[in-house]
């Protein structure tokens, strides 16, 4: 599953980057804004890429974006604040709630069960990415971005930090983007509903968003 998610994200980003190569390079765009603010909403799939057989968890996401032009060319730094559940789903193969060598039960059970359960990590995420605007026309821009994110998971009660890569398009005030977040800090997450404990999990998510820029 984690390999399929990674290949899908790389393929999508490379495809959109190829499209951007045909866009008009306009380094002296005089009316490129110096600042923009945006509203974002969307959906994503999230999992932990270093564990065996996680199941992708679909989650809504949303927040605000703020961008500042940092050069005479249309190069921007973008930040903001977003909500996202950065958890996953699993298939529990033991009735004693075992996963990754850890158990919520004091006795091992030989009774197999295949219950699927969800591990939540509701998080506040703050990205910091560099993005460039390629002008396909006066009102259409293609915007690859690369950078980092920091987040705080309220279920893991811990900070995360990682890479954020993707691609955006703007059609007037309408903005669409997609990308991938790759966490670099292991998380220990409890699921209060099942007692399952996931230890040292590394976050991976794909996201697709839509919004308005002003």
Short mmCIF file of C-alpha atoms in Angstrom, two decimals:
data_model
loop_
_atom_site.label_atom_id
_atom_site.label_comp_id
_atom_site.label_asym_id
_atom_site.label_seq_id
_atom_site.Cartn_x
_atom_site.Cartn_y
_atom_site.Cartn_z
CA UNK A 1 0.00 0.00 0.00
CA UNK A 2 2.72 2.47 0.94
CA UNK A 3 4.59 1.78 -2.32
CA UNK A 4 1.44 2.35 -4.39
CA UNK A 5 0.73 5.65 -2.61
CA UNK A 6 4.30 6.83 -3.14
CA UNK A 7 4.31 5.90 -6.85
CA UNK A 8 0.93 7.61 -7.34
CA UNK A 9 2.12 10.85 -5.74
CA UNK A 10 5.37 10.92 -7.73
CA UNK A 11 3.57 10.20 -11.00
CA UNK A 12 0.97 12.94 -10.43
CA UNK A 13 3.56 15.56 -9.53
CA UNK A 14 5.81 14.68 -12.49
CA UNK A 15 2.84 14.84 -14.87
CA UNK A 16 1.82 18.30 -13.71
CA UNK A 17 5.44 19.48 -13.73
CA UNK A 18 5.67 18.40 -17.39
CA UNK A 19 2.59 20.50 -18.17
CA UNK A 20 4.18 23.51 -16.44
CA UNK A 21 7.22 23.30 -18.72
CA UNK A 22 5.06 24.45 -21.63
CA UNK A 23 3.76 27.49 -19.77
CA UNK A 24 5.02 30.97 -20.60
CA UNK A 25 7.92 32.13 -18.42
CA UNK A 26 7.19 35.73 -17.49
CA UNK A 27 9.83 36.85 -15.01
CA UNK A 28 8.86 40.52 -15.35
CA UNK A 29 5.14 40.07 -14.69
CA UNK A 30 4.35 43.56 -13.42
CA UNK A 31 0.96 42.78 -11.93
CA UNK A 32 2.00 39.62 -10.08
CA UNK A 33 0.66 40.21 -6.55
CA UNK A 34 3.07 40.92 -3.70
CA UNK A 35 0.82 39.18 -1.19
CA UNK A 36 -2.16 36.84 -1.26
CA UNK A 37 -4.42 35.17 1.27
CA UNK A 38 -6.47 32.11 0.53
CA UNK A 39 -9.10 29.76 1.90
CA UNK A 40 -8.56 26.03 1.33
CA UNK A 41 -10.75 22.94 1.67
CA UNK A 42 -10.26 19.45 0.38
CA UNK A 43 -9.67 15.79 1.09
CA UNK A 44 -6.73 13.50 1.53
CA UNK A 45 -5.63 9.96 2.25
CA UNK A 46 -3.21 9.35 5.09
CA UNK A 47 -1.23 6.39 6.42
CA UNK A 48 2.10 5.44 8.07
CA UNK A 49 4.72 4.51 5.50
CA UNK A 50 7.15 2.54 7.69
CA UNK A 51 4.67 -0.01 9.11
CA UNK A 52 3.44 -3.23 7.55
CA UNK A 53 0.05 -3.31 5.81
CA UNK A 54 -1.51 -0.02 6.89
CA UNK A 55 -4.81 0.91 5.24
CA UNK A 56 -5.21 4.42 3.86
CA UNK A 57 -7.58 6.62 5.87
CA UNK A 58 -9.68 9.17 3.97
CA UNK A 59 -9.91 12.50 5.78
CA UNK A 60 -11.20 16.02 5.14
CA UNK A 61 -8.80 18.94 5.49
CA UNK A 62 -9.00 22.68 5.42
CA UNK A 63 -7.44 25.92 6.49
CA UNK A 64 -5.96 29.20 5.32
CA UNK A 65 -2.94 30.07 3.16
CA UNK A 66 -0.75 33.18 3.16
CA UNK A 67 1.80 33.94 0.44
CA UNK A 68 4.49 36.62 0.11
CA UNK A 69 6.51 37.42 -3.01
CA UNK A 70 10.20 37.33 -2.13
CA UNK A 71 11.83 38.41 -5.43
CA UNK A 72 11.24 40.54 -8.51
CA UNK A 73 10.20 37.38 -10.31
CA UNK A 74 6.95 35.68 -9.15
CA UNK A 75 8.63 33.54 -6.49
CA UNK A 76 6.68 33.21 -3.25
CA UNK A 77 6.95 31.79 0.24
CA UNK A 78 3.64 30.31 1.38
CA UNK A 79 2.58 29.37 4.88
CA UNK A 80 -0.76 28.98 6.64
CA UNK A 81 -2.56 26.72 9.10
CA UNK A 82 -4.50 23.53 8.32
CA UNK A 83 -6.48 20.83 10.08
CA UNK A 84 -5.86 17.22 9.02
CA UNK A 85 -6.27 13.81 10.63
CA UNK A 86 -2.76 12.38 10.19
CA UNK A 87 -3.67 8.87 11.30
CA UNK A 88 -4.33 5.57 9.52
CA UNK A 89 -6.33 2.33 9.54
CA UNK A 90 -5.10 -1.17 10.34
CA UNK A 91 -6.28 -4.75 10.25
CA UNK A 92 -5.85 -6.31 13.69
CA UNK A 93 -4.86 -9.97 13.36
CA UNK A 94 -5.02 -10.80 17.08
CA UNK A 95 -7.87 -10.52 19.54
CA UNK A 96 -5.38 -9.26 22.14
CA UNK A 97 -4.94 -6.00 20.16
CA UNK A 98 -1.39 -6.66 18.98
CA UNK A 99 0.42 -4.51 16.46
CA UNK A 100 4.11 -3.86 15.74
CA UNK A 101 5.21 -5.88 18.75
CA UNK A 102 3.13 -4.02 21.36
CA UNK A 103 -0.05 -5.09 23.11
CA UNK A 104 -2.79 -3.54 25.19
CA UNK A 105 -3.45 -6.95 26.79
CA UNK A 106 -1.25 -8.60 29.40
CA UNK A 107 -1.82 -12.08 27.94
CA UNK A 108 -1.13 -13.25 24.42
CA UNK A 109 -4.12 -14.73 22.65
CA UNK A 110 -3.98 -17.41 19.96
CA UNK A 111 -7.47 -16.52 18.71
CA UNK A 112 -7.19 -14.79 15.37
CA UNK A 113 -9.46 -11.92 14.46
CA UNK A 114 -9.36 -9.55 11.51
CA UNK A 115 -11.03 -6.49 12.92
CA UNK A 116 -10.22 -3.26 11.13
CA UNK A 117 -9.64 -0.29 13.37
CA UNK A 118 -8.75 3.38 12.99
CA UNK A 119 -5.92 5.23 14.69
CA UNK A 120 -6.60 8.98 14.79
CA UNK A 121 -4.06 11.75 15.02
CA UNK A 122 -6.05 14.98 14.62
CA UNK A 123 -3.41 17.58 13.84
CA UNK A 124 -2.74 21.26 13.26
CA UNK A 125 -0.26 21.62 10.40
CA UNK A 126 1.75 24.68 9.36
CA UNK A 127 3.55 24.44 5.99
CA UNK A 128 6.39 26.59 4.69
CA UNK A 129 6.94 26.11 0.97
CA UNK A 130 8.51 27.97 -1.92
CA UNK A 131 6.26 28.27 -4.97
CA UNK A 132 6.81 29.77 -8.41
CA UNK A 133 4.08 31.11 -10.70
CA UNK A 134 4.34 30.16 -14.36
CA UNK A 135 1.88 32.30 -16.34
CA UNK A 136 0.04 30.31 -18.99
CA UNK A 137 -2.09 33.43 -19.55
CA UNK A 138 -2.92 36.59 -17.61
CA UNK A 139 -5.44 34.68 -15.48
CA UNK A 140 -4.03 31.14 -15.42
CA UNK A 141 -0.93 30.21 -13.46
CA UNK A 142 0.83 26.89 -12.79
CA UNK A 143 2.49 26.73 -9.38
CA UNK A 144 4.86 23.92 -8.38
CA UNK A 145 5.86 24.07 -4.72
CA UNK A 146 8.41 22.44 -2.45
CA UNK A 147 9.25 22.82 1.22
CA UNK A 148 8.44 21.58 4.69
CA UNK A 149 5.66 21.24 7.21
CA UNK A 150 5.49 21.21 10.98
CA UNK A 151 2.50 19.81 12.86
CA UNK A 152 1.20 19.04 16.30
CA UNK A 153 -0.84 15.84 16.71
CA UNK A 154 -3.40 16.09 19.50
CA UNK A 155 -3.77 12.30 19.73
CA UNK A 156 -0.04 11.55 19.55
CA UNK A 157 0.63 14.59 21.79
CA UNK A 158 3.79 15.21 19.79
CA UNK A 159 5.29 17.39 17.08
CA UNK A 160 6.00 16.14 13.57
CA UNK A 161 8.17 17.63 10.83
CA UNK A 162 8.54 16.60 7.20
CA UNK A 163 8.64 17.35 3.50
CA UNK A 164 5.76 18.86 1.51
CA UNK A 165 5.81 18.67 -2.29
CA UNK A 166 3.14 19.35 -4.87
CA UNK A 167 1.60 21.40 -7.62
CA UNK A 168 -1.09 24.09 -7.80
CA UNK A 169 -3.09 25.85 -10.51
CA UNK A 170 -4.95 29.13 -10.33
CA UNK A 171 -7.77 30.23 -12.61
CA UNK A 172 -8.41 33.82 -11.63
CA UNK A 173 -9.24 33.66 -7.91
CA UNK A 174 -9.92 29.91 -7.98
CA UNK A 175 -7.02 27.77 -6.75
CA UNK A 176 -6.56 23.98 -6.97
CA UNK A 177 -3.63 22.00 -5.63
CA UNK A 178 -2.44 18.47 -4.96
CA UNK A 179 0.62 17.09 -3.25
CA UNK A 180 2.22 14.81 -0.72
CA UNK A 181 3.36 15.19 2.92
CA UNK A 182 6.17 12.92 4.12
CA UNK A 183 6.74 12.92 7.87
CA UNK A 184 10.26 12.50 9.25
CA UNK A 185 9.52 12.16 12.99
CA UNK A 186 8.20 8.92 14.48
CA UNK A 187 4.87 9.15 16.33
CA UNK A 188 3.48 6.99 19.16
CA UNK A 189 -0.31 6.99 18.83
CA UNK A 190 -3.02 5.42 21.02
CA UNK A 191 -6.52 4.54 19.86
CA UNK A 192 -8.82 4.97 22.85
CA UNK A 193 -11.64 3.03 21.17
CA UNK A 194 -9.68 -0.21 20.71
CA UNK A 195 -6.70 0.15 23.01
CA UNK A 196 -4.36 -0.35 20.06
CA UNK A 197 -0.95 1.27 20.37
CA UNK A 198 1.00 2.20 17.25
CA UNK A 199 4.62 2.98 18.05
CA UNK A 200 7.17 4.96 16.06
CA UNK A 201 4.95 5.54 13.00
CA UNK A 202 5.99 7.87 10.16
CA UNK A 203 3.25 9.86 8.44
CA UNK A 204 2.50 9.85 4.71
CA UNK A 205 -0.44 11.62 3.10
CA UNK A 206 -1.70 12.70 -0.31
CA UNK A 207 -4.00 15.70 -0.55
CA UNK A 208 -6.22 17.46 -3.08
CA UNK A 209 -7.57 20.90 -2.28
CA UNK A 210 -9.60 23.71 -3.76
CA UNK A 211 -10.04 27.28 -2.59
CA UNK A 212 -10.02 30.99 -3.32
CA UNK A 213 -7.13 33.44 -3.35
CA UNK A 214 -7.54 37.15 -2.67
#
